[in-house]
Short mmCIF file of C-alpha atoms and ligand atoms in Angstrom, two decimals:
data_model
loop_
_atom_site.label_atom_id
_atom_site.label_comp_id
_atom_site.label_asym_id
_atom_site.label_seq_id
_atom_site.Cartn_x
_atom_site.Cartn_y
_atom_site.Cartn_z
CA MET A 2 -24.61 0.62 24.57
CA PHE A 3 -22.51 -2.52 24.97
CA LEU A 4 -24.89 -4.15 27.50
CA PRO A 5 -26.50 -6.62 25.05
CA LEU A 6 -23.05 -7.97 24.29
CA TYR A 7 -22.36 -8.61 27.98
CA GLN A 8 -25.66 -10.42 28.50
CA LYS A 9 -25.35 -14.14 28.66
CA GLU A 10 -28.41 -15.25 26.65
CA ASP A 11 -26.94 -15.52 23.19
CA ARG A 12 -23.23 -15.16 22.81
CA THR A 13 -22.91 -17.21 19.66
CA PRO A 14 -20.63 -15.61 17.03
CA ALA A 15 -23.57 -14.95 14.67
CA ASN A 16 -25.41 -13.00 17.35
CA MET A 17 -22.24 -11.17 18.45
CA ILE A 18 -21.75 -10.02 14.86
CA LYS A 19 -25.36 -8.89 14.62
CA LEU A 20 -25.17 -6.91 17.88
CA GLY A 21 -21.69 -5.55 17.16
CA SER A 22 -22.66 -4.36 13.69
CA GLU A 23 -25.77 -2.64 15.05
CA ILE A 24 -23.59 -0.72 17.50
CA LEU A 25 -21.11 0.24 14.77
CA LYS A 26 -23.97 1.31 12.50
CA SER A 27 -25.39 3.55 15.19
CA TYR A 28 -21.99 5.35 15.16
CA SER A 29 -22.12 5.67 11.36
CA ILE A 30 -19.21 3.30 10.78
CA GLU A 31 -19.21 2.28 7.12
CA GLU A 32 -19.70 -1.41 6.31
CA PRO A 33 -20.64 -2.28 9.91
CA VAL A 34 -21.25 -6.00 9.29
CA LYS A 35 -17.91 -6.47 7.53
CA ASN A 36 -16.18 -4.59 10.35
CA ALA A 37 -17.87 -6.66 13.06
CA GLU A 38 -17.02 -9.87 11.22
CA ILE A 39 -13.34 -8.97 10.82
CA LEU A 40 -13.03 -7.91 14.46
CA LEU A 41 -14.69 -11.06 15.80
CA SER A 42 -12.71 -13.25 13.44
CA GLU A 43 -9.51 -11.72 14.85
CA VAL A 44 -10.73 -12.22 18.43
CA ILE A 45 -11.64 -15.87 17.88
CA GLY A 46 -8.67 -16.61 15.63
CA LYS A 47 -10.70 -18.22 12.85
CA GLU A 48 -11.70 -17.23 9.30
CA ILE A 49 -15.04 -15.44 8.87
CA PRO A 50 -16.97 -18.34 7.22
CA GLU A 51 -15.79 -20.64 10.01
CA ILE A 52 -17.00 -18.41 12.82
CA TYR A 53 -20.58 -18.59 11.53
CA LEU A 54 -20.41 -22.37 11.95
CA ILE A 55 -19.60 -22.09 15.65
CA LYS A 56 -22.79 -22.63 17.61
CA LYS A 57 -21.16 -22.52 21.05
CA GLU A 58 -21.17 -19.33 23.11
CA ILE A 59 -18.02 -17.20 23.16
CA PRO A 60 -16.16 -17.15 26.52
CA SER A 61 -16.42 -13.87 28.50
CA GLN A 62 -12.73 -13.12 28.08
CA LEU A 63 -13.12 -13.03 24.29
CA VAL A 64 -16.33 -11.04 24.54
CA LYS A 65 -14.41 -8.39 26.49
CA LYS A 66 -11.74 -8.31 23.82
CA TYR A 67 -14.40 -7.95 21.11
CA ILE A 68 -16.03 -5.06 22.97
CA ASN A 69 -12.65 -3.42 23.33
CA PHE A 70 -12.10 -3.70 19.56
CA LEU A 71 -15.56 -2.25 18.87
CA LYS A 72 -14.80 0.69 21.16
CA LYS A 73 -11.61 1.41 19.23
CA ARG A 74 -13.47 1.22 15.95
CA ILE A 75 -16.05 3.70 17.24
CA GLU A 76 -13.12 6.04 18.00
CA ARG A 77 -12.47 5.77 14.26
CA ILE A 78 -9.24 3.84 14.64
CA PRO A 79 -8.76 2.10 11.29
CA LEU A 80 -9.71 -1.57 11.29
CA GLN A 81 -6.22 -2.53 10.08
CA TYR A 82 -4.57 -0.84 13.08
CA ILE A 83 -6.91 -2.69 15.45
CA VAL A 84 -6.23 -6.13 13.99
CA GLY A 85 -2.58 -5.22 13.19
CA LYS A 86 -2.56 -6.56 9.65
CA VAL A 87 -3.70 -5.95 6.11
CA ASP A 88 -4.08 -8.01 2.93
CA PHE A 89 -2.16 -6.64 -0.02
CA TYR A 90 -1.59 -8.25 -3.41
CA LYS A 91 -1.20 -11.98 -2.62
CA TYR A 92 0.20 -11.41 0.84
CA ASN A 93 -0.63 -10.31 4.34
CA PHE A 94 1.38 -7.60 6.07
CA PHE A 95 1.75 -6.44 9.64
CA VAL A 96 0.76 -2.83 10.05
CA GLU A 97 0.83 -0.59 13.11
CA LYS A 98 -0.21 2.90 13.98
CA GLU A 99 2.19 5.55 12.62
CA VAL A 100 2.60 3.39 9.50
CA PHE A 101 0.60 3.93 6.30
CA ILE A 102 -2.06 1.30 5.54
CA PRO A 103 -1.59 -0.19 2.05
CA ARG A 104 -4.49 0.40 -0.35
CA PRO A 105 -5.89 -1.94 -3.02
CA GLU A 106 -5.11 0.51 -5.85
CA THR A 107 -1.40 0.16 -5.09
CA GLU A 108 -1.67 -3.48 -6.19
CA ILE A 109 -1.96 -2.06 -9.73
CA LEU A 110 1.55 -0.62 -9.36
CA VAL A 111 2.89 -4.00 -8.21
CA GLY A 112 1.15 -5.78 -11.11
CA LYS A 113 2.57 -3.30 -13.61
CA ALA A 114 6.10 -3.65 -12.24
CA ILE A 115 5.87 -7.44 -12.58
CA GLU A 116 4.53 -7.10 -16.13
CA ILE A 117 7.46 -4.84 -17.04
CA TYR A 118 9.94 -7.26 -15.49
CA LYS A 119 8.51 -10.16 -17.48
CA ARG A 120 8.50 -8.24 -20.73
CA PHE A 121 11.85 -6.51 -20.50
CA PHE A 122 14.00 -8.32 -17.96
CA ASP A 123 12.61 -11.84 -17.84
CA LEU A 124 14.82 -14.29 -16.00
CA LEU A 125 17.57 -11.71 -15.56
CA PRO A 126 18.59 -10.43 -12.14
CA VAL A 127 17.19 -6.95 -11.46
CA ASP A 128 17.81 -4.22 -8.90
CA ILE A 129 14.62 -2.61 -7.69
CA LEU A 130 14.19 0.49 -5.55
CA ASP A 131 11.01 1.10 -3.55
CA ILE A 132 10.86 4.71 -2.35
CA GLY A 133 8.67 5.35 0.73
CA THR A 134 8.22 1.69 1.48
CA GLY A 135 5.91 2.06 4.50
CA CYS A 136 5.25 -1.44 5.85
CA GLY A 137 7.22 -2.80 2.89
CA ASN A 138 4.20 -4.02 0.95
CA ILE A 139 5.38 -3.05 -2.56
CA GLY A 140 9.04 -3.99 -2.18
CA ILE A 141 8.31 -7.26 -0.40
CA SER A 142 5.63 -8.29 -2.91
CA LEU A 143 8.12 -7.66 -5.74
CA ALA A 144 10.88 -9.56 -3.95
CA LEU A 145 8.50 -12.49 -3.52
CA GLU A 146 7.20 -12.42 -7.08
CA ILE A 147 10.49 -11.83 -8.88
CA GLU A 148 12.91 -14.59 -8.04
CA LYS A 149 16.02 -12.76 -9.19
CA ALA A 150 15.14 -9.39 -7.70
CA ARG A 151 17.34 -7.55 -5.26
CA VAL A 152 15.26 -4.85 -3.58
CA PHE A 153 16.31 -1.67 -1.81
CA ALA A 154 13.59 0.13 0.10
CA THR A 155 13.75 3.56 1.72
CA ASP A 156 11.62 5.54 4.12
CA VAL A 157 12.08 8.51 6.42
CA SER A 158 10.00 6.84 9.10
CA GLU A 159 11.89 4.59 11.50
CA LYS A 160 8.66 3.04 12.67
CA ALA A 161 7.71 2.14 9.09
CA LEU A 162 11.12 0.57 8.46
CA LYS A 163 10.83 -1.49 11.65
CA VAL A 164 7.45 -2.87 10.59
CA ALA A 165 8.77 -3.46 7.06
CA GLU A 166 11.68 -5.51 8.48
CA LYS A 167 9.19 -7.54 10.48
CA ASN A 168 7.23 -8.23 7.29
CA ALA A 169 10.38 -9.25 5.41
CA CYS A 170 11.18 -11.70 8.25
CA LYS A 171 7.64 -13.08 8.09
CA TYR A 172 8.26 -14.07 4.45
CA ASN A 173 11.90 -15.08 4.98
CA ILE A 174 13.29 -12.67 2.42
CA GLU A 175 15.66 -10.64 4.60
CA ASN A 176 18.46 -11.63 2.20
CA LYS A 177 16.62 -10.16 -0.83
CA ILE A 178 15.55 -6.79 0.55
CA LYS A 179 17.45 -4.07 2.29
CA PHE A 180 15.70 -1.29 4.20
CA ILE A 181 17.43 2.06 4.39
CA LYS A 182 16.46 5.16 6.33
CA SER A 183 16.79 7.85 3.74
CA ASP A 184 15.14 10.92 2.27
CA LEU A 185 13.83 9.42 -1.00
CA PHE A 186 16.89 7.94 -2.77
CA PRO A 187 19.41 5.81 -0.88
CA ASP A 188 23.07 6.63 -0.61
CA VAL A 189 24.24 3.56 -2.53
CA ASP A 190 26.64 3.27 -5.40
CA LEU A 191 24.12 1.58 -7.64
CA LYS A 192 21.62 2.27 -10.42
CA PHE A 193 18.28 0.52 -10.63
CA ASP A 194 16.39 -1.40 -13.30
CA ILE A 195 13.02 -0.55 -11.78
CA ILE A 196 12.15 2.22 -9.35
CA VAL A 197 8.71 2.11 -7.77
CA SER A 198 7.02 4.51 -5.41
CA ASN A 199 3.67 5.27 -3.90
CA PRO A 200 4.68 8.64 -2.51
CA PRO A 201 2.63 11.01 -0.35
CA TYR A 202 0.55 12.95 -2.88
CA ILE A 203 -2.38 14.56 -1.09
CA PRO A 204 -2.45 18.39 -1.19
CA GLU A 205 -1.86 19.57 2.39
CA LYS A 206 -5.10 21.56 2.61
CA GLU A 207 -7.17 18.51 1.67
CA ILE A 208 -5.87 16.37 4.51
CA GLU A 209 -8.12 18.10 7.02
CA LYS A 210 -11.17 17.10 4.94
CA LEU A 211 -10.29 13.40 4.81
CA GLN A 212 -12.15 10.65 6.67
CA GLU A 213 -11.34 10.49 10.38
CA GLU A 214 -9.73 7.08 9.89
CA VAL A 215 -7.36 8.37 7.20
CA LYS A 216 -6.36 11.28 9.44
CA LYS A 217 -5.14 8.71 11.98
CA GLU A 218 -2.47 7.67 9.46
CA PRO A 219 0.93 9.43 9.52
CA PHE A 220 0.90 12.94 8.10
CA VAL A 221 4.27 12.34 6.44
CA ALA A 222 2.74 9.47 4.47
CA LEU A 223 -0.11 11.62 3.16
CA ASN A 224 1.22 15.12 2.74
CA GLY A 225 2.36 16.03 -0.76
CA GLY A 226 2.69 19.75 -0.01
CA LYS A 227 0.70 22.62 -1.53
CA ASP A 228 -0.38 20.90 -4.76
CA GLY A 229 0.34 17.35 -3.61
CA LEU A 230 3.26 17.11 -6.00
CA ASP A 231 6.24 18.02 -3.78
CA ILE A 232 7.59 14.49 -3.40
CA ILE A 233 6.59 13.37 -6.91
CA LYS A 234 8.52 16.35 -8.34
CA ARG A 235 11.60 15.46 -6.31
CA ILE A 236 11.47 11.84 -7.44
CA ILE A 237 11.08 12.79 -11.11
CA ASP A 238 13.82 15.43 -10.83
CA ASN A 239 16.37 12.92 -9.55
CA ALA A 240 15.23 9.58 -10.96
CA ILE A 241 17.40 9.67 -14.06
CA ASP A 242 20.54 9.65 -11.88
CA PHE A 243 19.39 6.43 -10.21
CA LEU A 244 17.98 4.60 -13.23
CA LYS A 245 19.94 2.27 -15.45
CA LYS A 246 19.78 3.11 -19.16
CA GLU A 247 16.97 0.62 -19.75
CA GLY A 248 15.32 1.35 -16.41
CA PHE A 249 11.70 2.15 -15.60
CA LEU A 250 10.16 4.43 -12.99
CA LEU A 251 6.65 3.59 -11.80
CA LEU A 252 4.74 6.07 -9.68
CA GLU A 253 1.34 6.03 -8.06
CA ILE A 254 -0.28 9.43 -8.46
CA GLY A 255 -3.36 11.24 -7.16
CA TYR A 256 -6.63 12.29 -8.67
CA ASN A 257 -6.22 14.92 -11.41
CA GLN A 258 -2.43 15.10 -11.11
CA LEU A 259 -1.49 13.64 -14.48
CA SER A 260 -1.49 16.84 -16.54
CA GLU A 261 0.74 18.67 -14.03
CA ILE A 262 3.07 15.69 -13.91
CA GLU A 263 3.27 15.61 -17.71
CA LYS A 264 4.57 19.19 -17.59
CA ILE A 265 7.21 18.27 -15.01
CA VAL A 266 8.31 15.20 -16.98
CA GLU A 267 8.59 17.26 -20.19
CA LYS A 268 11.45 19.23 -18.67
CA LYS A 269 13.31 16.13 -17.56
CA ASN A 270 15.04 13.44 -19.53
CA LEU A 271 12.06 11.16 -18.98
CA LYS A 272 8.95 10.21 -20.88
CA ILE A 273 5.61 8.81 -19.74
CA TYR A 274 5.08 5.55 -21.57
CA ASN A 275 2.02 4.23 -19.90
CA VAL A 276 -0.79 5.37 -17.64
CA GLU A 277 -2.86 2.83 -15.76
CA LYS A 278 -6.31 3.63 -14.39
CA ASP A 279 -7.56 2.31 -11.05
CA TYR A 280 -10.82 0.46 -10.31
CA SER A 281 -12.71 3.81 -10.31
CA GLY A 282 -11.31 4.88 -13.67
CA ILE A 283 -8.85 7.36 -12.14
CA GLU A 284 -5.38 7.64 -13.69
CA ARG A 285 -3.39 6.07 -10.89
CA VAL A 286 -0.07 4.62 -12.03
CA ILE A 287 2.37 6.14 -14.47
CA VAL A 288 5.28 4.34 -16.10
CA LEU A 289 8.23 6.50 -17.07
CA LYS A 290 11.40 5.76 -18.94
CA GLY A 291 14.54 7.62 -19.83
CA ARG A 292 14.26 9.46 -23.16
CA ARG A 293 16.61 7.74 -25.58
CA LYS A 294 16.79 6.12 -28.94
CA TRP A 295 15.10 2.74 -29.10
CA THR A 296 15.73 -0.25 -31.26
CA TYR A 297 12.78 -1.37 -33.37
CA TYR A 298 12.22 -4.34 -31.02
CA GLN A 299 12.18 -2.13 -27.92
CA GLU A 300 9.72 0.32 -29.52
CA GLU A 301 7.37 -2.57 -30.34
CA ASN A 302 7.59 -3.87 -26.79
CA ILE A 303 6.96 -0.43 -25.32
CA LYS A 304 3.85 -0.09 -27.52
CA LEU A 305 2.47 -3.26 -25.96
CA LEU A 306 2.70 -1.63 -22.56
CA ARG A 307 0.33 1.15 -23.53
C1 LIG B 12 1.64 6.80 0.79
S1 LIG B 12 2.78 6.03 1.86
C2 LIG B 12 3.13 4.55 0.95
C3 LIG B 12 3.56 3.40 1.79
C4 LIG B 12 3.68 2.08 1.03
N1 LIG B 12 4.73 2.13 0.05
C5 LIG B 12 2.36 1.74 0.35
O1 LIG B 12 2.29 1.83 -0.87
O2 LIG B 12 1.39 1.40 1.01
C6 LIG B 12 4.21 7.02 1.62
C7 LIG B 12 5.44 6.59 2.40
O3 LIG B 12 6.51 7.47 2.06
C8 LIG B 12 7.24 7.80 3.22
N2 LIG B 12 7.91 9.08 2.97
C9 LIG B 12 7.41 10.34 3.04
N3 LIG B 12 8.33 11.25 2.71
C10 LIG B 12 9.46 10.55 2.41
C11 LIG B 12 10.78 10.93 2.01
N4 LIG B 12 11.12 12.20 1.83
N5 LIG B 12 11.70 9.95 1.81
C12 LIG B 12 11.37 8.64 1.98
N6 LIG B 12 10.14 8.23 2.37
C13 LIG B 12 9.20 9.17 2.57
C14 LIG B 12 6.22 7.81 4.33
O4 LIG B 12 6.83 7.64 5.58
C15 LIG B 12 5.32 6.65 3.91
O5 LIG B 12 5.75 5.45 4.48
#
């Protein structure tokens, strides 16, 4: 299978991508060309457009590394675990196996949190809590985008927290973000202006039916219990105790979960103020706020969020 790649005749990057993508395609890997390009780009250490400009042959050592990457991809190891990184929002994060891989739809949550900060807290210092931080992508992006933010980020996974710390170091913001091993909320004597979370929300029974690649991600990052709402319910149940009076809670949610969540929220001292759809038109991010009396100005501002 990998023989053509070992043969010496044409080891230019363009040909290696062609051969590599044919192999990936024969194993039904989605987007085989894109995969082959990303893997070779990582091997060579240059951006994709640049590698097509290289007309020289690739040294055998790098060919071996490329073949090794292709083999891993055929075993359905996610591309991001193979290259050890992922683009998210405006940044690039380290990611490793046993740590959830950030998804593009979660960028909507980050965008919404920034919008809320600008509209309601602009220029003021804010305390932000990121529950289930994973590799730190949400919390770190917010710390980088909001100059006066102080971020607390929790996770139950030690491995995730380790990778998140590494990402915070990469962007030199160790002084703005604190990672805490904790079951959802941290044990700190503090209330937050903004709480964000992309919690596990997949119903347990559905996990078995997911793509092989997704099943290589940590179960604890995916599993939302019987109806997918276990963790979401716990966050909503306790959020009010951790939110400042004017605080916001932003949650990423799963397909078809909004109506159930509305029922849960009804019983709590919270209200859904905004629902944001993702790129496929699925209700993906909800913005909640404590139920209280608003001034006219606040009501008008809240309306703009909808
Ligand atoms: C869907 S992943 C999200 C990771 C990251 N925030 C992102 O958006 O890409 C959910 C994360 O929540 C963590 N988690 C699961 N249960 C938790 C709990 N009870 N307390 C804190 N974190 C939890 C998982 O370890 C995982 O990192």
